[in-house]
Amino acid sequence: ATVIVTIDGVAASGKSSVASGVARALHVPYVSSGLLYRAAARAALNAGLPLTDEAALTAHLRAHPLRLDARADGNRAYQGDTDLTPHLHTDEVDDAVSAVAALPGVRAWIDDHLRSLPAPFVAEGRDMGTNVFPHATAKFYLTASPRVRAQRRVNERDADIDAIETALRERDRRDARQSQPAPDAHLIDTGPLTLQGVIDLILQRVQA
Ligand code: CDP
C-alpha cells in the first residue's frame, strides 16, 4: 500500500524535526508544507506584492511557480532556479506567512503541488490530515503549551522568550482556521516528551 503519514500541529510544536525523524526511520521523504507557505510569503515580499492581494499573488505563483524539493535530510523550496530556503525562517516571514496562507487561491495552488508529489512520504503542516490527504494511512496532531514551544524556538533562534511566546500565540490565532486536528488523528502532547520520544510513539502506531 502507498503510505502517507500526516503530522499536523501548532506553530513550533516540533513538526519538522518529528516528521524528519519518522521519515528517516521509514526510509521515505518528508514533505514540509509550511516551507511552501513560507516560500509563498517570501515571494510576495520579494515581488513587493501586498500580502492580501490574492489575484496578484496567485498570478505571480502561476508565472513563477514554487517547487518543493522533499529531501529526507531537509526540505528546500525554490522559485525557478532561486533557492529561497535560507530566507524562509526569519521574523519577517513569520509575520507575513499567516496572511498569505489565509488566501484560498494560494492554498489551492499549494494543495495541488503537494498532491502531485509521489507517495510514500510523511507530510507535515496544519491541514495535511484534514484537507490535503484525508485518506492518509495514519494521522498525528502535535500540541505543546506556548511556553514550551517558545523555549524550543529560543534554542533555535537567539531571541527573547516572552516576545517569542507572544508571537507564537498570535500566529496560532491567525492560523486557527486551518489548524484543526482531523477527527481520526492521534493527539500527542509533546511537552513532557523528548524529540525521540515523540518519534518512537508515532513509529509504534504506524507499524502496529
Ligand atoms: O514551524 P512552524 O510551525 O512555526 O511553521 P511552518 O510549519 O513552517 O508553517 C508556517 C506557516 O505556514 C504557518 O504559520 C501557517 O500560516 C502556514 N501553513 C498553513 O497554513 N498550512 C500548512 N499546512 C502549513 C503551514
PDB file of C-alpha atoms and ligand atoms in Angstrom:
ATOM      1  CA  ALA A   1       0.000   0.000   0.000  1.00  0.00           C
ATOM      2  CA  THR A   2       1.153   3.563  -0.623  1.00  0.00           C
ATOM      3  CA  VAL A   3       1.860   5.014   2.766  1.00  0.00           C
ATOM      4  CA  ILE A   4       1.147   8.636   3.655  1.00  0.00           C
ATOM      5  CA  VAL A   5       1.659   9.661   7.282  1.00  0.00           C
ATOM      6  CA  THR A   6       0.434  13.139   8.245  1.00  0.00           C
ATOM      7  CA  ILE A   7       1.853  15.133  11.157  1.00  0.00           C
ATOM      8  CA  ASP A   8      -0.013  18.354  11.853  1.00  0.00           C
ATOM      9  CA  GLY A   9       0.170  20.733  14.779  1.00  0.00           C
ATOM     10  CA  VAL A  10       0.512  24.261  16.090  1.00  0.00           C
ATOM     11  CA  ALA A  11       3.492  26.570  15.482  1.00  0.00           C
ATOM     12  CA  ALA A  12       6.820  25.343  16.849  1.00  0.00           C
ATOM     13  CA  SER A  13       5.320  22.080  18.142  1.00  0.00           C
ATOM     14  CA  GLY A  14       8.270  20.200  16.634  1.00  0.00           C
ATOM     15  CA  LYS A  15       6.548  19.006  13.472  1.00  0.00           C
ATOM     16  CA  SER A  16       9.530  19.273  11.114  1.00  0.00           C
ATOM     17  CA  SER A  17      12.004  17.538  13.426  1.00  0.00           C
ATOM     18  CA  VAL A  18       9.475  14.818  14.238  1.00  0.00           C
ATOM     19  CA  ALA A  19       8.455  14.350  10.590  1.00  0.00           C
ATOM     20  CA  SER A  20      12.090  14.176   9.522  1.00  0.00           C
ATOM     21  CA  GLY A  21      12.866  11.528  12.180  1.00  0.00           C
ATOM     22  CA  VAL A  22       9.806   9.422  11.344  1.00  0.00           C
ATOM     23  CA  ALA A  23      10.552   9.661   7.619  1.00  0.00           C
ATOM     24  CA  ARG A  24      14.170   8.578   8.089  1.00  0.00           C
ATOM     25  CA  ALA A  25      13.082   5.584  10.169  1.00  0.00           C
ATOM     26  CA  LEU A  26      10.593   4.600   7.451  1.00  0.00           C
ATOM     27  CA  HIS A  27      13.113   5.314   4.642  1.00  0.00           C
ATOM     28  CA  VAL A  28      10.761   7.748   2.907  1.00  0.00           C
ATOM     29  CA  PRO A  29      10.988  11.518   2.254  1.00  0.00           C
ATOM     30  CA  TYR A  30       9.162  14.050   4.352  1.00  0.00           C
ATOM     31  CA  VAL A  31       7.169  16.925   2.935  1.00  0.00           C
ATOM     32  CA  SER A  32       7.162  20.295   4.697  1.00  0.00           C
ATOM     33  CA  SER A  33       4.028  22.139   3.574  1.00  0.00           C
ATOM     34  CA  GLY A  34       4.906  25.056   5.862  1.00  0.00           C
ATOM     35  CA  LEU A  35       8.085  25.627   3.866  1.00  0.00           C
ATOM     36  CA  LEU A  36       5.952  26.175   0.739  1.00  0.00           C
ATOM     37  CA  TYR A  37       3.744  28.675   2.601  1.00  0.00           C
ATOM     38  CA  ARG A  38       6.873  30.425   3.808  1.00  0.00           C
ATOM     39  CA  ALA A  39       8.185  30.465   0.212  1.00  0.00           C
ATOM     40  CA  ALA A  40       4.905  31.992  -0.999  1.00  0.00           C
ATOM     41  CA  ALA A  41       5.229  34.712   1.642  1.00  0.00           C
ATOM     42  CA  ARG A  42       8.891  35.306   0.712  1.00  0.00           C
ATOM     43  CA  ALA A  43       7.942  35.517  -2.983  1.00  0.00           C
ATOM     44  CA  ALA A  44       5.240  38.102  -2.206  1.00  0.00           C
ATOM     45  CA  LEU A  45       7.679  40.170  -0.153  1.00  0.00           C
ATOM     46  CA  ASN A  46      10.382  39.935  -2.842  1.00  0.00           C
ATOM     47  CA  ALA A  47       7.952  40.984  -5.561  1.00  0.00           C
ATOM     48  CA  GLY A  48       6.606  43.848  -3.441  1.00  0.00           C
ATOM     49  CA  LEU A  49       3.055  42.498  -3.608  1.00  0.00           C
ATOM     50  CA  PRO A  50       0.527  43.399  -0.879  1.00  0.00           C
ATOM     51  CA  LEU A  51       0.135  40.287   1.302  1.00  0.00           C
ATOM     52  CA  THR A  52      -3.648  40.336   0.931  1.00  0.00           C
ATOM     53  CA  ASP A  53      -3.796  40.790  -2.870  1.00  0.00           C
ATOM     54  CA  GLU A  54      -4.982  37.304  -3.776  1.00  0.00           C
ATOM     55  CA  ALA A  55      -5.316  37.918  -7.522  1.00  0.00           C
ATOM     56  CA  ALA A  56      -1.836  39.422  -7.822  1.00  0.00           C
ATOM     57  CA  LEU A  57      -0.239  36.704  -5.730  1.00  0.00           C
ATOM     58  CA  THR A  58      -1.872  33.747  -7.481  1.00  0.00           C
ATOM     59  CA  ALA A  59      -0.964  35.285 -10.865  1.00  0.00           C
ATOM     60  CA  HIS A  60       2.607  35.661  -9.606  1.00  0.00           C
ATOM     61  CA  LEU A  61       2.723  31.998  -8.496  1.00  0.00           C
ATOM     62  CA  ARG A  62       1.408  30.832 -11.869  1.00  0.00           C
ATOM     63  CA  ALA A  63       4.041  32.902 -13.693  1.00  0.00           C
ATOM     64  CA  HIS A  64       6.869  31.999 -11.275  1.00  0.00           C
ATOM     65  CA  PRO A  65       5.981  28.625  -9.731  1.00  0.00           C
ATOM     66  CA  LEU A  66       7.374  27.436  -6.428  1.00  0.00           C
ATOM     67  CA  ARG A  67       8.795  23.947  -6.107  1.00  0.00           C
ATOM     68  CA  LEU A  68       9.376  21.849  -3.017  1.00  0.00           C
ATOM     69  CA  ASP A  69      12.372  19.514  -3.001  1.00  0.00           C
ATOM     70  CA  ALA A  70      11.249  16.986  -0.371  1.00  0.00           C
ATOM     71  CA  ARG A  71      14.686  15.721   0.590  1.00  0.00           C
ATOM     72  CA  ALA A  72      14.941  13.400   3.569  1.00  0.00           C
ATOM     73  CA  ASP A  73      17.775  15.407   5.124  1.00  0.00           C
ATOM     74  CA  GLY A  74      15.881  18.724   4.941  1.00  0.00           C
ATOM     75  CA  ASN A  75      13.354  20.193   2.509  1.00  0.00           C
ATOM     76  CA  ARG A  76      14.251  23.029   0.171  1.00  0.00           C
ATOM     77  CA  ALA A  77      11.945  25.463  -1.611  1.00  0.00           C
ATOM     78  CA  TYR A  78      12.736  27.021  -4.981  1.00  0.00           C
ATOM     79  CA  GLN A  79      11.200  29.694  -7.153  1.00  0.00           C
ATOM     80  CA  GLY A  80      12.527  28.986 -10.617  1.00  0.00           C
ATOM     81  CA  ASP A  81      16.265  28.459 -10.119  1.00  0.00           C
ATOM     82  CA  THR A  82      16.362  30.538  -6.948  1.00  0.00           C
ATOM     83  CA  ASP A  83      16.744  28.597  -3.710  1.00  0.00           C
ATOM     84  CA  LEU A  84      14.599  30.532  -1.218  1.00  0.00           C
ATOM     85  CA  THR A  85      15.350  28.163   1.691  1.00  0.00           C
ATOM     86  CA  PRO A  86      17.953  30.300   3.521  1.00  0.00           C
ATOM     87  CA  HIS A  87      15.469  33.209   3.662  1.00  0.00           C
ATOM     88  CA  LEU A  88      12.371  31.430   4.983  1.00  0.00           C
ATOM     89  CA  HIS A  89      12.910  31.201   8.750  1.00  0.00           C
ATOM     90  CA  THR A  90      13.096  34.893   9.549  1.00  0.00           C
ATOM     91  CA  ASP A  91      10.916  37.128  11.714  1.00  0.00           C
ATOM     92  CA  GLU A  92       9.814  38.958   8.557  1.00  0.00           C
ATOM     93  CA  VAL A  93       8.461  35.749   7.009  1.00  0.00           C
ATOM     94  CA  ASP A  94       6.975  34.600  10.361  1.00  0.00           C
ATOM     95  CA  ASP A  95       4.985  37.851  10.442  1.00  0.00           C
ATOM     96  CA  ALA A  96       3.885  37.682   6.793  1.00  0.00           C
ATOM     97  CA  VAL A  97       3.108  33.995   6.302  1.00  0.00           C
ATOM     98  CA  SER A  98      -0.297  33.701   8.007  1.00  0.00           C
ATOM     99  CA  ALA A  99      -1.806  36.461   5.843  1.00  0.00           C
ATOM    100  CA  VAL A 100      -0.599  34.768   2.672  1.00  0.00           C
ATOM    101  CA  ALA A 101      -1.702  31.322   3.948  1.00  0.00           C
ATOM    102  CA  ALA A 102      -5.221  32.676   4.519  1.00  0.00           C
ATOM    103  CA  LEU A 103      -5.731  33.306   0.773  1.00  0.00           C
ATOM    104  CA  PRO A 104      -7.794  30.467  -0.780  1.00  0.00           C
ATOM    105  CA  GLY A 105      -6.016  30.844  -4.142  1.00  0.00           C
ATOM    106  CA  VAL A 106      -2.629  30.354  -2.514  1.00  0.00           C
ATOM    107  CA  ARG A 107      -3.870  27.348  -0.521  1.00  0.00           C
ATOM    108  CA  ALA A 108      -5.331  25.760  -3.665  1.00  0.00           C
ATOM    109  CA  TRP A 109      -2.057  26.251  -5.534  1.00  0.00           C
ATOM    110  CA  ILE A 110      -0.026  24.701  -2.711  1.00  0.00           C
ATOM    111  CA  ASP A 111      -2.532  21.832  -2.206  1.00  0.00           C
ATOM    112  CA  ASP A 112      -2.211  20.907  -5.900  1.00  0.00           C
ATOM    113  CA  HIS A 113       1.570  20.942  -5.681  1.00  0.00           C
ATOM    114  CA  LEU A 114       1.549  18.727  -2.562  1.00  0.00           C
ATOM    115  CA  ARG A 115      -0.860  16.223  -4.135  1.00  0.00           C
ATOM    116  CA  SER A 116       1.406  15.944  -7.176  1.00  0.00           C
ATOM    117  CA  LEU A 117       4.318  14.618  -5.067  1.00  0.00           C
ATOM    118  CA  PRO A 118       4.946  10.862  -5.356  1.00  0.00           C
ATOM    119  CA  ALA A 119       3.993   8.820  -2.232  1.00  0.00           C
ATOM    120  CA  PRO A 120       5.151   7.245   0.073  1.00  0.00           C
ATOM    121  CA  PHE A 121       6.083  10.172   2.330  1.00  0.00           C
ATOM    122  CA  VAL A 122       5.493  11.823   5.699  1.00  0.00           C
ATOM    123  CA  ALA A 123       3.698  15.189   5.272  1.00  0.00           C
ATOM    124  CA  GLU A 124       3.740  17.845   7.991  1.00  0.00           C
ATOM    125  CA  GLY A 125       1.831  21.084   8.392  1.00  0.00           C
ATOM    126  CA  ARG A 126      -1.525  22.326   9.617  1.00  0.00           C
ATOM    127  CA  ASP A 127      -4.111  20.675   7.371  1.00  0.00           C
ATOM    128  CA  MET A 128      -2.343  17.630   5.927  1.00  0.00           C
ATOM    129  CA  GLY A 129      -4.699  15.159   7.661  1.00  0.00           C
ATOM    130  CA  THR A 130      -7.858  17.199   7.106  1.00  0.00           C
ATOM    131  CA  ASN A 131      -7.773  18.893   3.682  1.00  0.00           C
ATOM    132  CA  VAL A 132      -4.853  17.690   1.662  1.00  0.00           C
ATOM    133  CA  PHE A 133      -4.544  13.957   2.456  1.00  0.00           C
ATOM    134  CA  PRO A 134      -7.834  12.955   4.129  1.00  0.00           C
ATOM    135  CA  HIS A 135      -7.168   9.287   3.242  1.00  0.00           C
ATOM    136  CA  ALA A 136      -3.729   9.169   4.881  1.00  0.00           C
ATOM    137  CA  THR A 137      -2.586   5.865   6.391  1.00  0.00           C
ATOM    138  CA  ALA A 138      -2.013   7.358   9.845  1.00  0.00           C
ATOM    139  CA  LYS A 139      -2.560  10.872  11.211  1.00  0.00           C
ATOM    140  CA  PHE A 140      -0.996  12.697  14.145  1.00  0.00           C
ATOM    141  CA  TYR A 141      -1.530  16.094  15.721  1.00  0.00           C
ATOM    142  CA  LEU A 142       1.170  17.627  17.932  1.00  0.00           C
ATOM    143  CA  THR A 143       0.494  20.113  20.710  1.00  0.00           C
ATOM    144  CA  ALA A 144       2.541  21.756  23.476  1.00  0.00           C
ATOM    145  CA  SER A 145       1.986  24.772  25.698  1.00  0.00           C
ATOM    146  CA  PRO A 146       3.016  28.179  24.281  1.00  0.00           C
ATOM    147  CA  ARG A 147       5.783  28.424  26.911  1.00  0.00           C
ATOM    148  CA  VAL A 148       7.327  25.074  25.985  1.00  0.00           C
ATOM    149  CA  ARG A 149       7.201  25.961  22.290  1.00  0.00           C
ATOM    150  CA  ALA A 150       8.727  29.401  22.906  1.00  0.00           C
ATOM    151  CA  GLN A 151      11.556  27.771  24.853  1.00  0.00           C
ATOM    152  CA  ARG A 152      12.279  25.481  21.893  1.00  0.00           C
ATOM    153  CA  ARG A 153      12.376  28.433  19.484  1.00  0.00           C
ATOM    154  CA  VAL A 154      14.791  30.278  21.785  1.00  0.00           C
ATOM    155  CA  ASN A 155      17.132  27.312  21.403  1.00  0.00           C
ATOM    156  CA  GLU A 156      16.931  27.639  17.571  1.00  0.00           C
ATOM    157  CA  ARG A 157      16.984  31.423  17.219  1.00  0.00           C
ATOM    158  CA  ASP A 158      18.610  33.893  19.536  1.00  0.00           C
ATOM    159  CA  ALA A 159      15.672  35.927  20.898  1.00  0.00           C
ATOM    160  CA  ASP A 160      13.635  36.953  23.940  1.00  0.00           C
ATOM    161  CA  ILE A 161      11.346  34.171  25.209  1.00  0.00           C
ATOM    162  CA  ASP A 162       8.414  36.443  26.123  1.00  0.00           C
ATOM    163  CA  ALA A 163       8.461  38.108  22.698  1.00  0.00           C
ATOM    164  CA  ILE A 164       8.570  34.696  21.013  1.00  0.00           C
ATOM    165  CA  GLU A 165       5.696  33.366  23.111  1.00  0.00           C
ATOM    166  CA  THR A 166       3.579  36.411  22.219  1.00  0.00           C
ATOM    167  CA  ALA A 167       4.380  35.966  18.511  1.00  0.00           C
ATOM    168  CA  LEU A 168       3.547  32.221  18.656  1.00  0.00           C
ATOM    169  CA  ARG A 169       0.173  32.890  20.329  1.00  0.00           C
ATOM    170  CA  GLU A 170      -0.589  35.491  17.672  1.00  0.00           C
ATOM    171  CA  ARG A 171       0.319  33.080  14.849  1.00  0.00           C
ATOM    172  CA  ASP A 172      -1.819  30.308  16.465  1.00  0.00           C
ATOM    173  CA  ARG A 173      -4.720  32.759  16.454  1.00  0.00           C
ATOM    174  CA  ARG A 174      -4.233  33.731  12.795  1.00  0.00           C
ATOM    175  CA  ASP A 175      -3.764  30.103  11.729  1.00  0.00           C
ATOM    176  CA  ALA A 176      -6.664  28.697  13.794  1.00  0.00           C
ATOM    177  CA  ARG A 177      -8.907  28.151  10.790  1.00  0.00           C
ATOM    178  CA  GLN A 178      -6.565  25.706   9.022  1.00  0.00           C
ATOM    179  CA  SER A 179      -5.162  24.169  12.215  1.00  0.00           C
ATOM    180  CA  GLN A 180      -7.945  21.865  13.439  1.00  0.00           C
ATOM    181  CA  PRO A 181      -6.976  18.245  14.162  1.00  0.00           C
ATOM    182  CA  ALA A 182      -8.568  15.599  11.922  1.00  0.00           C
ATOM    183  CA  PRO A 183     -11.186  13.598  13.849  1.00  0.00           C
ATOM    184  CA  ASP A 184      -9.127  10.441  13.277  1.00  0.00           C
ATOM    185  CA  ALA A 185      -5.766  11.981  14.259  1.00  0.00           C
ATOM    186  CA  HIS A 186      -3.802  10.750  17.285  1.00  0.00           C
ATOM    187  CA  LEU A 187      -3.208  13.745  19.573  1.00  0.00           C
ATOM    188  CA  ILE A 188       0.252  13.933  21.141  1.00  0.00           C
ATOM    189  CA  ASP A 189       1.206  16.460  23.814  1.00  0.00           C
ATOM    190  CA  THR A 190       4.925  16.791  23.144  1.00  0.00           C
ATOM    191  CA  GLY A 191       5.532  18.915  26.277  1.00  0.00           C
ATOM    192  CA  PRO A 192       6.771  16.094  28.539  1.00  0.00           C
ATOM    193  CA  LEU A 193       8.421  14.095  25.719  1.00  0.00           C
ATOM    194  CA  THR A 194      11.831  14.251  24.071  1.00  0.00           C
ATOM    195  CA  LEU A 195      12.064  14.509  20.293  1.00  0.00           C
ATOM    196  CA  GLN A 196      12.995  10.820  20.085  1.00  0.00           C
ATOM    197  CA  GLY A 197      10.100  10.010  22.442  1.00  0.00           C
ATOM    198  CA  VAL A 198       7.596  11.591  20.036  1.00  0.00           C
ATOM    199  CA  ILE A 199       9.174   9.865  17.038  1.00  0.00           C
ATOM    200  CA  ASP A 200       9.033   6.453  18.773  1.00  0.00           C
ATOM    201  CA  LEU A 201       5.399   6.927  19.766  1.00  0.00           C
ATOM    202  CA  ILE A 202       4.452   7.662  16.147  1.00  0.00           C
ATOM    203  CA  LEU A 203       6.506   4.766  14.762  1.00  0.00           C
ATOM    204  CA  GLN A 204       4.815   2.352  17.186  1.00  0.00           C
ATOM    205  CA  ARG A 205       1.395   3.401  15.890  1.00  0.00           C
ATOM    206  CA  VAL A 206       2.405   3.425  12.226  1.00  0.00           C
ATOM    207  CA  GLN A 207       3.986  -0.006  12.407  1.00  0.00           C
ATOM    208  CA  ALA A 208       1.219  -1.526  14.590  1.00  0.00           C
TER     209      ALA A 208
HETATM  210  O1  CDP B   1       7.392  25.648  12.093  1.00  0.00           O
HETATM  211  P1  CDP B   1       6.135  26.412  12.290  1.00  0.00           P
HETATM  212  O2  CDP B   1       5.034  25.577  12.837  1.00  0.00           O
HETATM  213  O3  CDP B   1       6.341  27.687  13.034  1.00  0.00           O
HETATM  214  O4  CDP B   1       5.645  26.900  10.879  1.00  0.00           O
HETATM  215  P2  CDP B   1       5.547  26.149   9.499  1.00  0.00           P
HETATM  216  O5  CDP B   1       5.089  24.753   9.638  1.00  0.00           O
HETATM  217  O6  CDP B   1       6.811  26.412   8.772  1.00  0.00           O
HETATM  218  O7  CDP B   1       4.349  26.984   8.825  1.00  0.00           O
HETATM  219  C1  CDP B   1       4.482  28.365   8.605  1.00  0.00           C
HETATM  220  C2  CDP B   1       3.109  28.952   8.326  1.00  0.00           C
HETATM  221  O8  CDP B   1       2.566  28.387   7.136  1.00  0.00           O
HETATM  222  C3  CDP B   1       2.038  28.733   9.391  1.00  0.00           C
HETATM  223  O9  CDP B   1       2.100  29.723  10.406  1.00  0.00           O
HETATM  224  C4  CDP B   1       0.742  28.820   8.576  1.00  0.00           C
HETATM  225  O10 CDP B   1       0.351  30.160   8.397  1.00  0.00           O
HETATM  226  C5  CDP B   1       1.156  28.270   7.226  1.00  0.00           C
HETATM  227  N1  CDP B   1       0.779  26.866   6.999  1.00  0.00           N
HETATM  228  C6  CDP B   1      -0.521  26.582   6.638  1.00  0.00           C
HETATM  229  O11 CDP B   1      -1.352  27.484   6.578  1.00  0.00           O
HETATM  230  N2  CDP B   1      -0.885  25.313   6.318  1.00  0.00           N
HETATM  231  C7  CDP B   1       0.007  24.309   6.367  1.00  0.00           C
HETATM  232  N3  CDP B   1      -0.359  23.088   6.033  1.00  0.00           N
HETATM  233  C8  CDP B   1       1.334  24.575   6.780  1.00  0.00           C
HETATM  234  C9  CDP B   1       1.687  25.859   7.102  1.00  0.00           C
END
